[in-house]
Coordinates of C-alpha atoms in Angstrom, one line a residue:
M130 CA 83.9 76.6 98.4
K131 CA 84.5 74.1 95.6
N132 CA 86.0 75.1 92.3
K133 CA 83.7 74.2 89.4
H134 CA 86.6 73.2 87.3
Q135 CA 90.4 72.5 88.0
S136 CA 92.5 75.6 87.9
S137 CA 94.8 76.1 85.0
F138 CA 96.8 78.7 86.9
S139 CA 100.0 76.6 87.0
E140 CA 99.9 76.6 83.2
L141 CA 99.3 80.4 83.2
K142 CA 102.2 81.0 85.7
A143 CA 104.5 78.9 83.4
S144 CA 103.6 81.1 80.5
L145 CA 104.5 84.4 82.3
P146 CA 108.0 85.7 81.8
T147 CA 110.8 85.4 84.4
L148 CA 111.9 88.9 85.2
G149 CA 114.7 88.3 87.8
I150 CA 115.5 90.7 90.6
G151 CA 113.9 94.1 90.4
L152 CA 113.5 97.4 92.2
G153 CA 110.4 99.5 92.9
L154 CA 110.5 102.6 90.8
R155 CA 110.5 105.9 92.7
G156 CA 110.9 109.3 91.0
S157 CA 113.8 110.4 92.9
L158 CA 115.7 107.3 92.1
V159 CA 115.6 107.5 88.3
D160 CA 119.2 108.9 87.9
S161 CA 120.6 106.2 90.3
I162 CA 118.6 103.4 88.6
M163 CA 120.2 104.4 85.2
A164 CA 123.5 104.6 86.7
F165 CA 123.3 101.1 88.2
K166 CA 121.1 99.6 85.4
E167 CA 123.3 96.5 85.0
K168 CA 122.4 95.5 88.6
I169 CA 118.6 95.9 88.1
D170 CA 116.7 93.4 86.0
W171 CA 113.3 95.1 85.9
L172 CA 111.2 97.8 87.6
E173 CA 107.8 97.9 89.4
F174 CA 105.8 101.1 89.1
T175 CA 103.0 102.5 91.2
P176 CA 100.3 103.2 88.5
E177 CA 98.5 106.0 90.5
N178 CA 101.6 108.2 90.1
Y179 CA 101.2 108.2 86.3
F180 CA 97.4 108.3 85.8
Q181 CA 97.7 112.1 84.9
S182 CA 99.4 111.6 81.7
A183 CA 100.2 115.3 81.3
T184 CA 102.7 115.3 84.1
G185 CA 105.1 113.6 81.7
G186 CA 105.3 110.4 83.9
Q187 CA 104.0 108.1 81.1
D188 CA 106.8 109.3 78.8
L189 CA 109.2 108.5 81.6
L190 CA 107.8 105.0 81.9
Q191 CA 108.0 104.4 78.1
S192 CA 111.7 105.7 78.2
L193 CA 112.5 103.4 81.1
G194 CA 110.8 100.5 79.2
Q195 CA 113.5 100.6 76.7
H196 CA 115.9 99.4 79.3
F197 CA 113.8 97.5 81.8
A198 CA 110.8 95.2 81.9
L199 CA 108.0 97.0 83.8
T200 CA 105.2 95.8 85.9
S201 CA 102.3 97.7 87.6
H202 CA 101.8 97.5 91.4
G203 CA 98.8 99.5 92.5
V204 CA 97.8 100.9 95.9
S205 CA 94.3 102.3 95.4
L206 CA 92.3 99.7 93.6
S207 CA 90.8 99.1 97.0
I208 CA 89.8 95.5 96.0
G209 CA 88.3 94.8 99.5
S210 CA 86.0 97.8 99.6
A211 CA 82.3 97.4 99.7
D212 CA 82.2 99.8 96.8
P213 CA 82.1 98.6 93.2
L214 CA 85.2 98.8 91.1
N215 CA 86.0 102.3 90.0
P216 CA 85.7 102.3 86.1
D217 CA 88.0 105.5 85.8
Y218 CA 90.7 103.8 87.8
L219 CA 90.5 100.6 85.7
T220 CA 90.6 102.6 82.4
N221 CA 93.7 104.5 83.5
L222 CA 95.2 101.2 84.7
K223 CA 94.5 99.3 81.6
H224 CA 96.1 102.1 79.5
L225 CA 99.3 102.0 81.6
V226 CA 99.5 98.1 81.5
Q227 CA 99.2 98.3 77.8
I228 CA 101.9 101.0 77.1
T229 CA 104.3 99.4 79.4
N230 CA 103.6 95.8 78.3
S231 CA 103.3 94.8 81.9
P232 CA 102.9 91.0 82.0
W233 CA 100.6 91.2 85.1
F234 CA 99.2 93.8 87.6
S235 CA 99.0 93.6 91.3
D236 CA 97.4 95.2 94.3
H237 CA 96.7 94.5 97.9
L238 CA 94.3 92.3 99.8
S239 CA 92.9 95.3 101.8
F240 CA 90.6 98.2 101.5
S241 CA 91.5 101.9 101.3
S242 CA 88.2 103.5 100.6
V243 CA 84.5 103.4 101.1
D244 CA 81.6 105.4 99.7
N245 CA 84.3 106.8 97.4
H246 CA 86.3 108.4 100.3
Y247 CA 90.0 107.4 99.7
I248 CA 92.5 107.4 102.6
H249 CA 95.5 106.1 100.4
D250 CA 96.4 103.5 102.9
L251 CA 96.0 99.7 103.2
F252 CA 93.5 98.4 105.9
P253 CA 92.8 94.9 107.0
L254 CA 89.5 93.2 106.2
P255 CA 87.0 90.8 108.0
Q256 CA 88.5 87.4 107.4
N257 CA 85.3 85.5 106.4
S258 CA 84.0 83.7 103.3
L259 CA 81.5 86.5 102.5
T260 CA 84.3 89.0 102.2
A261 CA 86.5 86.6 100.2
Q262 CA 83.8 85.9 97.7
H263 CA 83.1 89.7 97.3
I264 CA 86.8 90.3 96.7
A265 CA 87.1 87.3 94.3
D266 CA 84.3 88.6 92.2
K267 CA 86.0 92.0 91.9
I268 CA 89.4 90.5 91.1
Q269 CA 87.8 88.5 88.3
A270 CA 86.1 91.6 86.9
A271 CA 89.4 93.5 87.1
Q272 CA 91.3 90.8 85.3
A273 CA 88.7 90.7 82.6
F274 CA 88.8 94.4 82.1
V275 CA 92.5 94.9 82.2
G276 CA 93.2 91.8 80.1
K277 CA 96.1 90.6 82.2
P278 CA 96.6 88.3 85.2
M279 CA 96.2 89.9 88.7
L280 CA 98.3 89.2 91.7
I281 CA 97.0 89.8 95.2
E282 CA 99.4 90.9 97.9
N283 CA 99.3 90.1 101.7
I284 CA 99.4 93.3 103.8
S285 CA 101.0 94.2 107.1
A286 CA 98.6 94.5 110.0
Y287 CA 98.5 95.7 113.6
Q288 CA 95.5 94.0 114.8
K289 CA 94.3 90.4 114.5
M290 CA 91.1 90.4 112.5
D291 CA 89.2 87.7 114.5
G292 CA 86.9 85.5 112.4
P293 CA 86.4 82.1 111.0
L294 CA 89.4 82.3 108.7
S295 CA 93.1 82.8 109.6
E296 CA 95.1 85.1 107.5
S297 CA 96.6 82.3 105.4
Q298 CA 93.1 80.7 104.9
F299 CA 91.6 84.1 103.8
L300 CA 94.5 84.7 101.3
T301 CA 94.0 81.1 100.0
E302 CA 90.3 81.4 99.6
V303 CA 90.5 84.7 97.8
A304 CA 93.3 83.5 95.4
T305 CA 91.6 80.1 94.6
T306 CA 88.0 81.5 94.3
A307 CA 89.3 84.3 92.0
D308 CA 91.8 82.0 90.2
C309 CA 94.4 84.8 90.5
G310 CA 98.1 84.9 91.5
I311 CA 99.8 85.9 94.7
L312 CA 102.3 88.6 95.3
L313 CA 103.9 87.3 98.4
D314 CA 105.4 90.1 100.6
L315 CA 107.9 88.4 103.0
N316 CA 108.4 91.6 105.0
N317 CA 104.7 92.0 105.6
L318 CA 104.5 88.3 106.5
Y319 CA 107.3 88.6 109.1
I320 CA 105.8 91.8 110.6
N321 CA 102.5 90.1 111.0
S322 CA 104.1 87.0 112.5
I323 CA 105.7 89.1 115.2
N324 CA 102.8 91.6 115.7
L325 CA 100.1 89.0 115.7
K326 CA 102.1 86.1 117.1
F327 CA 102.1 83.2 114.6
D328 CA 104.5 81.1 112.8
P329 CA 105.5 82.5 109.3
Y330 CA 106.8 79.2 108.1
Q331 CA 103.5 77.5 108.9
F332 CA 101.8 80.3 107.0
L333 CA 103.8 79.4 103.9
A334 CA 102.8 75.7 104.5
E335 CA 99.1 76.8 104.5
I336 CA 98.8 78.9 101.3
P337 CA 98.8 77.7 97.7
L338 CA 102.5 78.5 96.9
E339 CA 102.1 77.5 93.2
R340 CA 100.1 80.7 92.8
V341 CA 103.0 82.9 94.0
V342 CA 104.3 84.6 90.9
Q343 CA 106.2 87.5 92.6
V344 CA 107.9 88.2 96.0
H345 CA 108.3 91.5 97.7
M346 CA 111.3 92.2 100.0
A347 CA 111.4 95.4 102.2
G348 CA 112.6 96.7 105.5
H349 CA 110.7 97.6 108.6
L350 CA 110.8 99.8 111.7
Q351 CA 110.8 98.5 115.3
T352 CA 108.7 100.6 117.7
S353 CA 108.0 100.0 121.3
K354 CA 104.8 98.1 120.5
Y355 CA 105.0 96.9 116.9
L356 CA 107.0 96.2 113.8
V357 CA 105.9 98.8 111.2
D358 CA 106.1 98.4 107.5
S359 CA 108.1 101.6 106.8
H360 CA 109.8 100.7 103.4
G361 CA 112.6 102.9 104.7
E362 CA 115.1 100.5 106.1
R363 CA 117.4 97.7 105.1
V364 CA 115.9 94.2 104.6
E365 CA 116.2 92.3 108.0
K366 CA 118.0 89.0 108.2
N367 CA 114.8 87.1 109.2
V368 CA 113.1 88.3 106.0
F369 CA 116.1 87.1 104.0
A370 CA 115.7 83.8 105.8
L371 CA 112.0 83.5 104.8
L372 CA 113.2 84.1 101.1
E373 CA 115.7 81.3 101.4
H374 CA 113.1 78.9 102.8
L375 CA 110.5 79.9 100.2
L376 CA 112.8 79.3 97.3
T377 CA 113.4 75.7 98.4
L378 CA 109.6 75.2 97.9
I379 CA 108.8 77.0 94.6
E380 CA 110.1 78.9 91.6
V381 CA 109.0 82.5 91.4
N382 CA 108.9 84.7 88.3
A383 CA 110.0 87.9 89.9
I384 CA 111.5 89.4 93.2
T385 CA 111.2 93.0 94.1
L386 CA 113.2 95.2 96.5
E387 CA 110.9 97.9 97.8
R388 CA 112.2 101.2 99.3
D389 CA 110.1 104.3 99.7
Q390 CA 112.3 106.7 101.7
N391 CA 115.8 107.3 103.2
F392 CA 117.5 107.1 99.8
A393 CA 120.7 108.9 100.9
D394 CA 122.9 105.9 100.1
F395 CA 121.8 104.0 96.9
N396 CA 124.6 101.5 97.6
E397 CA 122.5 100.2 100.4
L398 CA 119.8 99.2 97.8
I399 CA 122.5 97.7 95.6
Y400 CA 123.8 95.6 98.4
D401 CA 120.3 94.2 99.3
L402 CA 119.7 93.6 95.6
D403 CA 122.9 91.6 95.3
H404 CA 122.1 89.7 98.4
I405 CA 118.6 88.7 97.0
R406 CA 120.4 87.7 93.7
D407 CA 122.9 85.5 95.7
I408 CA 120.1 83.8 97.6
H409 CA 118.2 83.2 94.3
K410 CA 121.3 81.9 92.5
N411 CA 122.4 79.6 95.4
R412 CA 118.9 78.2 96.3
K413 CA 118.5 74.6 97.2
P414 CA 116.7 72.0 95.1
L415 CA 112.9 72.4 95.2
A416 CA 111.1 70.4 97.8
V417 CA 108.0 69.9 95.6
S418 CA 106.1 67.7 98.1
A419 CA 106.0 70.8 100.4
V420 CA 103.9 72.8 98.0
K421 CA 100.2 73.1 98.9
N422 CA 97.9 72.4 95.9
D423 CA 94.6 74.0 95.0
S424 CA 92.3 71.1 95.8
A425 CA 93.1 71.3 99.5
A426 CA 92.5 75.0 99.4
S427 CA 89.2 74.7 97.7
A428 CA 87.5 72.7 100.6
I429 CA 86.5 75.9 102.6
N430 CA 82.9 76.6 102.4
C431 CA 81.5 79.9 101.2
T432 CA 78.0 81.4 101.2
P433 CA 76.6 82.8 97.8
T434 CA 78.0 85.9 96.3
G435 CA 76.7 89.3 97.4
E436 CA 75.5 88.5 101.0
G437 CA 77.0 90.6 103.7
V438 CA 78.3 93.5 101.5
A439 CA 76.1 95.9 103.4
A440 CA 77.7 94.9 106.7
L441 CA 81.1 95.0 105.2
R442 CA 80.4 98.6 104.0
E443 CA 79.4 99.6 107.5
F444 CA 82.6 97.9 109.0
E445 CA 84.7 99.9 106.5
K446 CA 83.0 103.1 107.2
A447 CA 83.5 102.7 111.0
F448 CA 87.2 101.7 110.4
I449 CA 88.1 104.7 108.2
G450 CA 85.7 107.1 110.0
N451 CA 87.4 106.4 113.3
L452 CA 90.8 107.1 111.8
L453 CA 89.7 110.3 110.0
E454 CA 88.1 111.5 113.3
K455 CA 91.3 111.0 115.2
A456 CA 93.4 112.7 112.3
T457 CA 91.1 115.6 111.6
G458 CA 88.4 115.8 114.4
A459 CA 85.5 114.7 112.3
S460 CA 84.2 111.7 110.4
P461 CA 82.2 112.0 107.2
F462 CA 80.2 108.8 107.9
K463 CA 77.1 107.7 109.8
I464 CA 77.5 104.1 110.9
N465 CA 74.7 101.5 111.0
Q466 CA 75.9 99.5 114.1
Q467 CA 73.0 97.0 113.8
A468 CA 74.4 95.9 110.3
I469 CA 77.8 95.4 111.8
A470 CA 76.6 93.4 114.7
S471 CA 74.2 91.2 112.6
H472 CA 77.3 89.7 110.8
D473 CA 79.5 89.2 113.8
L474 CA 81.8 92.2 112.8
A475 CA 81.3 94.1 116.1
N476 CA 84.3 92.4 117.8
L477 CA 86.6 93.7 115.1
Q478 CA 87.0 97.1 116.8
L479 CA 90.6 98.3 117.1
S480 CA 92.5 97.9 120.3
E481 CA 94.0 101.0 121.8
N482 CA 97.5 100.1 120.5
A483 CA 96.3 99.3 117.0
N484 CA 94.3 102.4 117.0
E485 CA 97.4 104.4 117.8
I486 CA 99.5 102.9 115.1
Y487 CA 96.8 103.1 112.3
S488 CA 96.2 106.7 113.3
M489 CA 99.9 107.5 113.1
I490 CA 100.2 105.9 109.7
T491 CA 97.0 107.6 108.4
N492 CA 98.2 111.1 109.6
S493 CA 101.5 110.4 107.9
R494 CA 99.9 109.3 104.6
L495 CA 97.6 112.3 104.4
D496 CA 100.6 114.5 104.9
E497 CA 102.6 112.8 102.3
L498 CA 99.7 113.0 99.8
L499 CA 99.6 116.9 100.1
Q500 CA 103.5 117.2 100.2
S501 CA 103.8 115.1 97.1
V502 CA 101.8 117.8 95.2
Y503 CA 102.9 120.9 97.3
P504 CA 106.5 120.3 98.4
I505 CA 107.6 123.9 98.2
T506 CA 104.5 125.2 99.7
F507 CA 104.9 122.8 102.7
A508 CA 108.5 123.9 103.0
A509 CA 107.3 127.5 103.3
L510 CA 104.6 126.6 105.9
G511 CA 107.4 125.1 108.1
N512 CA 106.2 124.2 111.6
N513 CA 102.5 125.0 110.6
S514 CA 102.4 122.3 107.9
K515 CA 100.9 119.5 110.1
K516 CA 98.3 121.9 111.6
V517 CA 97.3 123.1 108.1
S518 CA 97.1 119.7 106.7
A519 CA 94.9 118.2 109.4
A520 CA 92.5 121.1 109.2
F521 CA 92.4 120.8 105.4
Y522 CA 91.3 117.1 105.6
R523 CA 88.8 118.1 108.2
Q524 CA 87.1 120.3 105.7
Y525 CA 87.9 118.3 102.6
P526 CA 87.9 114.6 103.4
T527 CA 89.9 112.8 100.7
V528 CA 87.4 111.9 98.0
G529 CA 88.6 110.0 94.8
F530 CA 91.5 107.8 94.1
S531 CA 93.7 110.4 92.3
H532 CA 96.0 112.9 94.1
Q533 CA 94.6 115.5 91.7
N534 CA 91.1 115.2 93.2
A535 CA 92.3 114.9 96.8
A536 CA 94.5 118.0 96.7
K537 CA 92.8 120.3 94.2
D538 CA 91.1 122.6 96.8
F539 CA 94.3 123.3 98.8
S540 CA 95.1 126.7 97.4
N541 CA 91.6 128.1 97.8
Y542 CA 91.5 126.6 101.3
I543 CA 94.6 128.5 102.4
K544 CA 93.2 131.7 100.8
S545 CA 89.9 131.3 102.6
E546 CA 90.8 129.7 106.1
W547 CA 94.3 130.9 106.9
Q548 CA 94.3 134.7 106.9
M549 CA 96.8 134.6 109.7
L550 CA 99.4 132.8 107.5
I551 CA 98.5 134.9 104.5
A552 CA 99.3 138.0 106.5
D553 CA 102.8 136.7 107.1
L554 CA 103.1 134.8 103.8
P555 CA 101.0 136.7 101.3
Y556 CA 102.3 134.7 98.3
L557 CA 101.3 131.3 99.8
A558 CA 98.1 130.6 98.0
Q559 CA 99.4 131.5 94.7
L560 CA 102.5 129.4 95.3
A561 CA 100.2 126.4 96.0
E562 CA 98.2 127.2 92.9
I563 CA 101.3 127.1 90.7
E564 CA 102.5 123.9 92.2
F565 CA 99.2 122.2 91.6
K566 CA 99.0 123.5 87.9
Q567 CA 102.5 122.4 87.2
H568 CA 101.9 119.0 88.8
F569 CA 98.7 118.3 86.8
C570 CA 99.5 120.4 83.7
A571 CA 97.2 119.5 80.8
E572 CA 98.2 117.6 77.7
F573 CA 99.5 119.6 74.7
N574 CA 97.7 119.4 71.5
K575 CA 99.4 116.4 69.9
E576 CA 96.8 115.9 67.3
M577 CA 97.0 119.4 65.8
Q578 CA 98.3 119.4 62.2
V579 CA 100.9 122.2 62.1
V580 CA 103.9 123.3 60.1
H581 CA 107.2 124.4 61.4
L582 CA 108.8 127.5 59.9
E583 CA 111.9 129.5 60.5
L584 CA 109.8 132.7 60.1
D585 CA 112.7 134.3 58.3
S586 CA 110.6 136.4 56.0
F587 CA 107.8 138.9 56.2
E588 CA 105.8 136.7 53.8
Q589 CA 105.9 133.9 56.3
L590 CA 105.1 136.2 59.2
S591 CA 102.0 137.6 57.3
Q592 CA 100.7 134.2 55.9
F593 CA 100.9 132.0 59.0
R594 CA 99.6 132.3 62.5
P595 CA 101.0 130.5 65.6
V596 CA 99.1 127.7 67.3
L597 CA 99.2 128.1 71.1
N598 CA 100.1 125.1 73.2
E599 CA 96.8 124.0 74.7
S600 CA 98.5 122.9 78.0
L601 CA 99.6 126.5 78.6
D602 CA 98.7 128.5 81.6
L603 CA 99.7 132.2 81.8
I604 CA 100.0 133.6 85.3
K605 CA 100.5 137.2 86.6
S606 CA 101.9 137.4 90.1
S607 CA 102.1 140.3 92.5
Y608 CA 105.0 138.5 94.2
P609 CA 108.6 137.6 93.3
L610 CA 108.0 133.9 93.3
P611 CA 111.3 132.9 91.7
S612 CA 113.1 134.6 94.7
I613 CA 110.7 133.0 97.1
V614 CA 111.1 129.5 95.8
R615 CA 114.9 129.9 95.9
A616 CA 114.7 131.0 99.5
V617 CA 112.9 127.7 100.5
A618 CA 114.8 125.5 98.0
S619 CA 117.0 124.0 100.7
V620 CA 114.1 122.8 102.8
A621 CA 112.2 121.7 99.7
N622 CA 115.3 119.5 98.7
M623 CA 115.2 117.9 102.0
A624 CA 111.5 116.9 101.2
A625 CA 112.8 115.6 97.9
D626 CA 115.2 113.3 99.6
Q627 CA 112.1 111.7 101.1
G628 CA 110.5 111.2 97.8
H629 CA 108.6 114.4 97.4
S630 CA 110.5 116.0 94.5
S631 CA 109.4 119.1 92.7
S632 CA 110.5 120.3 89.3
L633 CA 109.6 124.1 89.9
S634 CA 112.2 126.0 88.1
F635 CA 112.3 129.7 87.2
D636 CA 115.4 129.7 85.1
V637 CA 114.9 132.4 82.5
P638 CA 115.7 131.0 79.0
W639 CA 115.3 134.3 77.1
T640 CA 118.1 135.8 74.9
T641 CA 118.8 139.3 74.2
A642 CA 115.7 139.5 72.1
A643 CA 113.9 140.3 75.5
T644 CA 116.3 143.0 76.5
G645 CA 114.6 146.2 77.8
I646 CA 111.0 144.7 77.7
S647 CA 111.2 142.1 80.5
A648 CA 109.5 142.1 84.0
P649 CA 110.1 139.6 86.8
Y650 CA 106.6 138.5 87.8
S651 CA 104.9 137.0 84.6
L652 CA 105.0 133.2 84.7
V653 CA 104.0 130.6 82.2
I654 CA 103.3 126.9 82.9
Y655 CA 103.2 124.5 79.9
R656 CA 104.0 121.0 78.8
P657 CA 106.6 121.0 75.9
T658 CA 105.7 119.1 72.7
S659 CA 108.6 116.8 73.5
G660 CA 106.5 115.2 76.1
A661 CA 108.6 116.1 79.0
S662 CA 107.4 117.2 82.4
A663 CA 105.6 120.5 82.7
Q664 CA 107.8 123.5 82.6
L665 CA 107.5 126.7 84.6
F666 CA 109.3 129.9 83.5
T667 CA 109.5 133.6 84.3
I668 CA 108.8 135.4 81.1
P669 CA 109.3 138.9 79.7
T670 CA 106.3 141.3 79.6
A671 CA 106.4 141.3 75.9
A672 CA 106.3 137.4 75.8
A673 CA 103.3 137.5 78.1
T674 CA 101.6 140.0 75.9
L675 CA 102.4 138.0 72.8
I676 CA 100.9 134.8 74.5
D677 CA 97.8 136.7 75.7
T678 CA 97.2 138.2 72.3
A679 CA 97.6 134.9 70.7
S680 CA 95.1 133.3 73.0
K681 CA 92.5 136.0 72.3
A682 CA 93.1 135.7 68.6
S683 CA 93.1 131.9 68.4
K684 CA 89.9 131.8 66.5
K685 CA 90.6 134.7 64.3
S686 CA 92.8 134.7 61.2
A687 CA 95.5 136.8 62.9
S688 CA 98.9 136.1 61.4
C689 CA 102.2 136.2 63.4
L690 CA 102.8 139.7 62.0
N691 CA 99.3 140.9 63.2
L692 CA 100.1 139.5 66.7
I693 CA 103.4 141.3 66.8
E694 CA 101.8 144.6 65.8
E695 CA 99.1 144.2 68.4
T696 CA 101.6 143.4 71.0
M697 CA 103.7 146.5 70.1
T698 CA 100.5 148.6 70.4
A699 CA 99.6 147.1 73.8
L700 CA 103.2 147.7 75.1
K701 CA 103.1 151.2 73.7
L702 CA 106.4 150.6 71.9
T703 CA 107.6 152.8 69.0
P704 CA 107.2 150.7 65.8
S705 CA 110.9 151.0 65.1
P706 CA 112.9 148.3 63.3
A707 CA 114.7 147.5 66.5
N708 CA 111.6 146.9 68.4
L709 CA 110.1 144.9 65.5
A710 CA 113.2 142.7 65.3
S711 CA 113.1 142.1 69.1
L712 CA 109.4 141.0 69.0
I713 CA 110.1 138.8 65.9
G714 CA 113.0 137.1 67.8
L715 CA 110.7 136.7 70.9
T716 CA 108.1 135.0 68.7
K717 CA 110.7 132.5 67.5
E718 CA 111.8 131.7 71.0
L719 CA 108.1 131.0 71.9
F720 CA 108.1 128.4 69.1
E721 CA 111.4 126.9 70.1
L722 CA 110.2 126.5 73.7
G723 CA 107.0 124.7 72.5
I724 CA 104.7 127.5 73.9
F725 CA 103.7 127.9 70.3
V726 CA 103.6 124.4 68.8
G727 CA 103.7 125.3 65.1
C728 CA 102.0 127.4 62.4
V729 CA 98.9 127.1 60.3
A730 CA 98.0 129.2 57.2
V731 CA 95.9 132.3 57.7

């Protein structure tokens, strides 16, 4: 394919900021990151973790943005999918890029979905010009929509995707046709060089290095058959050697250390960051002549846009369907083998060894997705967790890019399909329901114009009514969930060490205003007006009644005093000064906690 005009990417790259040596942001690392912030230049976040704004994550990003530069690195854009770009995904992504002032956004040269079925992993593509053109068109559309440059990342692979293009040629054609940047993952490059048997230094000589804006450094796991991109180990010496060599060839704007698990010793990450910084600081003079330019890369021919997408779709359905069938026992797809054969994709069937490793990774990813939403439920499931997870995905194949869509039916599924477990753990379905509601708690009503009063006079109590936090969810439970959660907390904390943290907390904040009118099994989930993560509290019966009464009276002109009187009647309390004072105090606490967000005149 020939470029119609000379690329101006070199000028664009020069205009982008130099960020330095950064770290991949993971929720369980926030405290350590802040403790060692002088060692970390910038942070790379996974946008999918922050699409549901009501979880409080976007507030965390903006808070961290006061200390660090931030960039977006996605995992579910699925740029190589035969599906069109997902407009909801792009809208969420654009919003995050804007509020974090991310100078670019990045994702992977892979596919993770087809026919809107998302597997939340990164799978290799047919390496031909038809696929390259399809991806380039989508990259250009994504860049235009988001309004920032996109970087495309090379992925780790466990099967050689035989075709007319090598991996380096495929990456080159995509980047030059789309006129986008490259995020060069040196760990993935080294893994592939061993698994697929090629020279990684020759790979560097064959790609347009002037397009490399960012570099990823990570660790990998050695199995009996493959190196596996685990992101849970220290960076290996051969990967550091590739970085040393690369920095003799080009300048890069940013280098990231990625770590997704095994966080027990944060000093390991600091050591690797320091080593990367030393390599960058002591790099040798650039060998400019070794840099490959765009004109050589543009000589590869490509057929017109759009051809072969139907065959690509069938290939992707066969690939993902095979993995789902191994993971869950069933595939949601019917495959048109004739379409695959007509475009010479039939020879891209996975080998037995590759099938084994991709199946293992797929199973792990599916488990991780559910555990990220339901860590305490999974801790309670114990040895049954993998069996329940696999059976869930057999009935509910992952559809949609968000964890919210993929995991939303889990509570109902447990209730309807696992009567045996419910018999032993009768609280299980409600525990899952509560975890889901807290994880995806709705936004509070920020735009509501309210006044804030001390409510220190009967005049105020009778002239103003409370405005209920719209994110609030009041739950009545038959089970002592606070005690249950504490009983499995040690196991849940082990999951948190692997990156599956939960903020479930049943600490009772109530003062003596609630004395004598409390009960243990009323719960409330809500997002505070401060914008913090959703809160979950046990609440007194009187508070639950006040909330319930306020909810039913939200469209009436019921004052605070009216609500207190109705609550006193509902609780069958004697209208004594002491009981009235207790309920007034309880009402004030509901305001202080942000369950009532303010007052409006009756």
